[in-house]
PDB file of C-alpha atoms in Angstrom:
ATOM      1  CA  MET A   6      87.095   9.617  35.137  1.00 62.00           C
ATOM      2  CA  SER A   7      85.304   8.619  38.302  1.00 68.00           C
ATOM      3  CA  VAL A   8      81.624   7.771  38.493  1.00 70.00           C
ATOM      4  CA  PRO A   9      79.809   9.396  41.431  1.00 72.00           C
ATOM      5  CA  VAL A  10      78.539   6.866  43.951  1.00 77.00           C
ATOM      6  CA  LEU A  11      75.147   7.273  45.552  1.00 78.00           C
ATOM      7  CA  SER A  12      75.524   6.797  49.267  1.00 84.00           C
ATOM      8  CA  ARG A  13      72.827   5.572  51.560  1.00 85.00           C
ATOM      9  CA  ARG A  14      72.859   8.959  53.333  1.00 86.00           C
ATOM     10  CA  SER A  15      72.310  10.788  49.997  1.00 82.00           C
ATOM     11  CA  ALA A  16      69.442   8.468  49.054  1.00 81.00           C
ATOM     12  CA  VAL A  17      67.715   8.972  52.429  1.00 87.00           C
ATOM     13  CA  ARG A  18      68.127  12.754  52.197  1.00 89.00           C
ATOM     14  CA  GLY A  19      66.661  12.725  48.686  1.00 84.00           C
ATOM     15  CA  LEU A  20      63.672  10.673  49.823  1.00 86.00           C
ATOM     16  CA  LEU A  21      63.073  13.001  52.780  1.00 89.00           C
ATOM     17  CA  VAL A  22      63.182  16.058  50.501  1.00 87.00           C
ATOM     18  CA  VAL A  23      60.689  14.447  48.095  1.00 85.00           C
ATOM     19  CA  ALA A  24      58.335  13.405  50.934  1.00 86.00           C
ATOM     20  CA  ALA A  25      58.504  16.829  52.611  1.00 86.00           C
ATOM     21  CA  SER A  26      57.864  18.546  49.278  1.00 84.00           C
ATOM     22  CA  GLY A  27      54.859  16.314  48.637  1.00 81.00           C
ATOM     23  CA  VAL A  28      53.356  17.052  52.053  1.00 82.00           C
ATOM     24  CA  ALA A  29      53.990  20.800  51.677  1.00 81.00           C
ATOM     25  CA  GLY A  30      52.469  20.775  48.187  1.00 78.00           C
ATOM     26  CA  TYR A  31      49.374  18.962  49.453  1.00 79.00           C
ATOM     27  CA  LEU A  32      48.933  21.368  52.377  1.00 79.00           C
ATOM     28  CA  VAL A  33      49.155  24.396  50.083  1.00 76.00           C
ATOM     29  CA  ALA A  34      47.050  22.969  47.242  1.00 74.00           C
ATOM     30  CA  ARG A  35      44.147  21.638  49.333  1.00 74.00           C
ATOM     31  CA  ASP A  36      43.007  25.189  50.093  1.00 71.00           C
ATOM     32  CA  SER A  37      43.495  26.553  46.577  1.00 68.00           C
ATOM     33  CA  ASP A  38      40.654  27.456  44.213  1.00 64.00           C
ATOM     34  CA  ALA A  39      41.635  24.515  42.003  1.00 61.00           C
ATOM     35  CA  ALA A  40      40.770  22.054  44.785  1.00 59.00           C
ATOM     36  CA  LYS A  41      37.337  23.497  45.552  1.00 61.00           C
ATOM     37  CA  ALA A  42      34.187  21.797  44.230  1.00 55.00           C
ATOM     38  CA  LYS A  43      33.102  22.972  40.798  1.00 54.00           C
ATOM     39  CA  ARG A  44      29.683  23.334  39.296  1.00 55.00           C
ATOM     40  CA  ILE A  45      28.846  20.638  36.768  1.00 52.00           C
ATOM     41  CA  THR A  46      28.892  23.219  33.981  1.00 50.00           C
ATOM     42  CA  THR A  47      32.643  23.460  34.525  1.00 50.00           C
ATOM     43  CA  ALA A  48      33.211  19.853  33.453  1.00 52.00           C
ATOM     44  CA  ALA A  49      33.536  18.904  29.838  1.00 49.00           C
ATOM     45  CA  ASN A  50      30.122  17.773  28.596  1.00 51.00           C
ATOM     46  CA  GLY A  51      28.659  18.469  32.044  1.00 53.00           C
ATOM     47  CA  TYR A  52      25.280  19.275  30.524  1.00 53.00           C
ATOM     48  CA  GLY A  53      25.816  17.846  27.080  1.00 53.00           C
ATOM     49  CA  PRO A  54      25.975  19.892  23.921  1.00 54.00           C
ATOM     50  CA  ALA A  55      24.775  23.465  23.755  1.00 54.00           C
ATOM     51  CA  PRO A  56      21.078  23.733  22.964  1.00 51.00           C
ATOM     52  CA  ALA A  57      20.187  24.163  19.331  1.00 48.00           C
ATOM     53  CA  PRO A  58      18.601  27.409  18.182  1.00 49.00           C
ATOM     54  CA  GLY A  59      14.872  27.627  18.956  1.00 54.00           C
ATOM     55  CA  GLY A  60      12.377  25.647  16.964  1.00 77.00           C
ATOM     56  CA  ARG A  61      14.626  22.817  15.775  1.00 83.00           C
ATOM     57  CA  ARG A  62      12.686  19.582  15.269  1.00 83.00           C
ATOM     58  CA  LEU A  63      13.830  16.824  17.606  1.00 85.00           C
ATOM     59  CA  ALA A  64      11.292  14.089  16.888  1.00 84.00           C
ATOM     60  CA  ALA A  65       7.743  13.406  15.784  1.00 85.00           C
ATOM     61  CA  LEU A  66       5.403  13.249  18.772  1.00 86.00           C
ATOM     62  CA  ALA A  67       4.263   9.829  17.564  1.00 87.00           C
ATOM     63  CA  ASP A  68       7.864   8.561  17.908  1.00 87.00           C
ATOM     64  CA  VAL A  69       7.855   9.258  21.667  1.00 87.00           C
ATOM     65  CA  PRO A  70       5.794   6.446  23.179  1.00 87.00           C
ATOM     66  CA  VAL A  71       3.470   7.153  26.102  1.00 88.00           C
ATOM     67  CA  GLY A  72       5.113   5.684  29.196  1.00 85.00           C
ATOM     68  CA  GLY A  73       8.465   5.494  27.412  1.00 86.00           C
ATOM     69  CA  GLY A  74      10.836   7.648  25.464  1.00 89.00           C
ATOM     70  CA  VAL A  75      13.538   7.978  22.843  1.00 89.00           C
ATOM     71  CA  VAL A  76      17.141   9.104  22.909  1.00 86.00           C
ATOM     72  CA  GLU A  77      17.987  11.664  20.238  1.00 84.00           C
ATOM     73  CA  SER A  78      21.755  11.340  20.582  1.00 77.00           C
ATOM     74  CA  ALA A  79      22.501  13.628  17.624  1.00 78.00           C
ATOM     75  CA  ALA A  80      20.701  16.423  19.492  1.00 81.00           C
ATOM     76  CA  GLY A  81      22.008  15.307  22.898  1.00 83.00           C
ATOM     77  CA  VAL A  82      18.481  14.978  24.262  1.00 90.00           C
ATOM     78  CA  VAL A  83      16.341  12.209  25.694  1.00 92.00           C
ATOM     79  CA  LEU A  84      12.595  12.698  25.227  1.00 90.00           C
ATOM     80  CA  THR A  85      10.095  10.956  27.497  1.00 90.00           C
ATOM     81  CA  ARG A  86       6.328  10.942  27.678  1.00 88.00           C
ATOM     82  CA  ASP A  87       4.435  10.248  30.879  1.00 86.00           C
ATOM     83  CA  ALA A  88       1.120   8.411  31.231  1.00 85.00           C
ATOM     84  CA  SER A  89      -0.828  11.660  30.755  1.00 87.00           C
ATOM     85  CA  GLY A  90       0.969  12.258  27.443  1.00 85.00           C
ATOM     86  CA  GLU A  91       3.121  15.176  28.641  1.00 88.00           C
ATOM     87  CA  VAL A  92       6.549  15.313  26.979  1.00 89.00           C
ATOM     88  CA  HIS A  93       9.671  15.798  29.109  1.00 89.00           C
ATOM     89  CA  ALA A  94      13.166  16.408  27.768  1.00 90.00           C
ATOM     90  CA  PHE A  95      16.530  16.043  29.459  1.00 91.00           C
ATOM     91  CA  SER A  96      20.175  16.163  28.515  1.00 89.00           C
ATOM     92  CA  ALA A  97      21.245  12.756  27.225  1.00 88.00           C
ATOM     93  CA  THR A  98      24.592  13.144  29.017  1.00 87.00           C
ATOM     94  CA  CYS A  99      24.813  11.144  32.236  1.00 86.00           C
ATOM     95  CA  THR A 100      25.770  13.321  35.189  1.00 85.00           C
ATOM     96  CA  HIS A 101      28.102  10.641  36.552  1.00 83.00           C
ATOM     97  CA  GLN A 102      30.883  10.612  33.956  1.00 82.00           C
ATOM     98  CA  GLY A 103      29.414  12.059  30.789  1.00 81.00           C
ATOM     99  CA  CYS A 104      28.332   8.923  28.928  1.00 85.00           C
ATOM    100  CA  THR A 105      25.297   9.196  26.654  1.00 85.00           C
ATOM    101  CA  VAL A 106      22.179   7.496  27.988  1.00 88.00           C
ATOM    102  CA  ASN A 107      20.909   4.887  25.561  1.00 88.00           C
ATOM    103  CA  ALA A 108      17.392   3.765  26.456  1.00 87.00           C
ATOM    104  CA  VAL A 109      14.148   4.488  28.258  1.00 89.00           C
ATOM    105  CA  ARG A 110      12.498   1.450  29.859  1.00 87.00           C
ATOM    106  CA  ASP A 111      10.038   0.855  32.681  1.00 87.00           C
ATOM    107  CA  GLY A 112       9.884   4.541  33.622  1.00 87.00           C
ATOM    108  CA  ALA A 113      13.657   4.936  33.746  1.00 87.00           C
ATOM    109  CA  ILE A 114      16.326   6.509  31.542  1.00 89.00           C
ATOM    110  CA  LEU A 115      19.292   4.121  31.424  1.00 89.00           C
ATOM    111  CA  CYS A 116      23.013   4.841  31.185  1.00 88.00           C
ATOM    112  CA  PRO A 117      24.992   1.928  29.731  1.00 86.00           C
ATOM    113  CA  CYS A 118      28.396   2.885  31.166  1.00 84.00           C
ATOM    114  CA  HIS A 119      27.991   2.367  34.904  1.00 84.00           C
ATOM    115  CA  GLY A 120      24.324   1.481  35.359  1.00 85.00           C
ATOM    116  CA  SER A 121      22.893   4.807  36.482  1.00 90.00           C
ATOM    117  CA  ARG A 122      19.109   5.095  36.137  1.00 91.00           C
ATOM    118  CA  PHE A 123      17.072   8.293  36.092  1.00 92.00           C
ATOM    119  CA  ASP A 124      13.345   8.885  36.573  1.00 90.00           C
ATOM    120  CA  ALA A 125      11.843   9.363  33.091  1.00 88.00           C
ATOM    121  CA  ARG A 126       9.407  12.003  34.361  1.00 89.00           C
ATOM    122  CA  THR A 127      11.775  14.146  36.457  1.00 90.00           C
ATOM    123  CA  GLY A 128      15.324  13.189  35.451  1.00 88.00           C
ATOM    124  CA  ALA A 129      16.167  12.494  39.117  1.00 89.00           C
ATOM    125  CA  PRO A 130      18.627   9.655  39.781  1.00 90.00           C
ATOM    126  CA  ILE A 131      16.939   6.479  41.012  1.00 91.00           C
ATOM    127  CA  ALA A 132      20.039   4.247  40.931  1.00 83.00           C
ATOM    128  CA  GLY A 133      23.693   5.278  41.111  1.00 78.00           C
ATOM    129  CA  PRO A 134      26.465   5.914  40.751  1.00 86.00           C
ATOM    130  CA  ALA A 135      25.016   9.206  39.411  1.00 84.00           C
ATOM    131  CA  THR A 136      23.855  11.473  42.228  1.00 87.00           C
ATOM    132  CA  ARG A 137      22.696  14.529  40.257  1.00 88.00           C
ATOM    133  CA  PRO A 138      19.591  14.667  38.038  1.00 89.00           C
ATOM    134  CA  LEU A 139      19.724  14.964  34.280  1.00 89.00           C
ATOM    135  CA  PRO A 140      19.282  18.637  33.417  1.00 90.00           C
ATOM    136  CA  GLU A 141      15.944  19.513  31.853  1.00 89.00           C
ATOM    137  CA  THR A 142      15.916  20.705  28.261  1.00 86.00           C
ATOM    138  CA  PRO A 143      13.092  23.071  27.294  1.00 88.00           C
ATOM    139  CA  VAL A 144      10.940  21.767  24.438  1.00 87.00           C
ATOM    140  CA  VAL A 145       7.565  22.530  22.912  1.00 87.00           C
ATOM    141  CA  VAL A 146       5.101  20.293  21.094  1.00 87.00           C
ATOM    142  CA  ARG A 147       3.725  21.883  17.966  1.00 85.00           C
ATOM    143  CA  ASP A 148       1.968  20.387  14.935  1.00 84.00           C
ATOM    144  CA  GLY A 149       2.733  16.797  15.972  1.00 84.00           C
ATOM    145  CA  ALA A 150       6.459  17.441  16.500  1.00 84.00           C
ATOM    146  CA  VAL A 151       8.721  17.968  19.510  1.00 84.00           C
ATOM    147  CA  LEU A 152      10.815  21.106  19.010  1.00 81.00           C
ATOM    148  CA  THR A 153      13.510  22.907  20.953  1.00 82.00           C
ATOM    149  CA  ALA A 154      12.024  25.807  22.887  1.00 78.00           C
TER     150      ALA A 154
END
């Protein structure tokens, strides 16, 4: 029984076929729907967990310090309170790669994974790598508690 021998000519042909196939695949795929930019809602955890049904208690108002905030990771929400006492709520999922933000300090919401920082009043990115703001989460303050809207 003879063992087939791979010639140099066969190896070069094989490499050329693989390279040509790769180039052809790239040229076809770059214009496909799969290669087009997606909305963030398409990505897993793009906006964090689905909002809870209306009226669910997120935190006591007293637990959200003026000029600071708290991360309610179980609810997927970060609550902040500006100098005037107005409460703001955002998804706790970083828009860079989906990590959960972990703190609010010096007017910024902090992501521990890659160092992104977001404005605690608006959710806008103030330091990258995140380039998109944290999505707002509607909340209401009622009877000394912050509730889902």
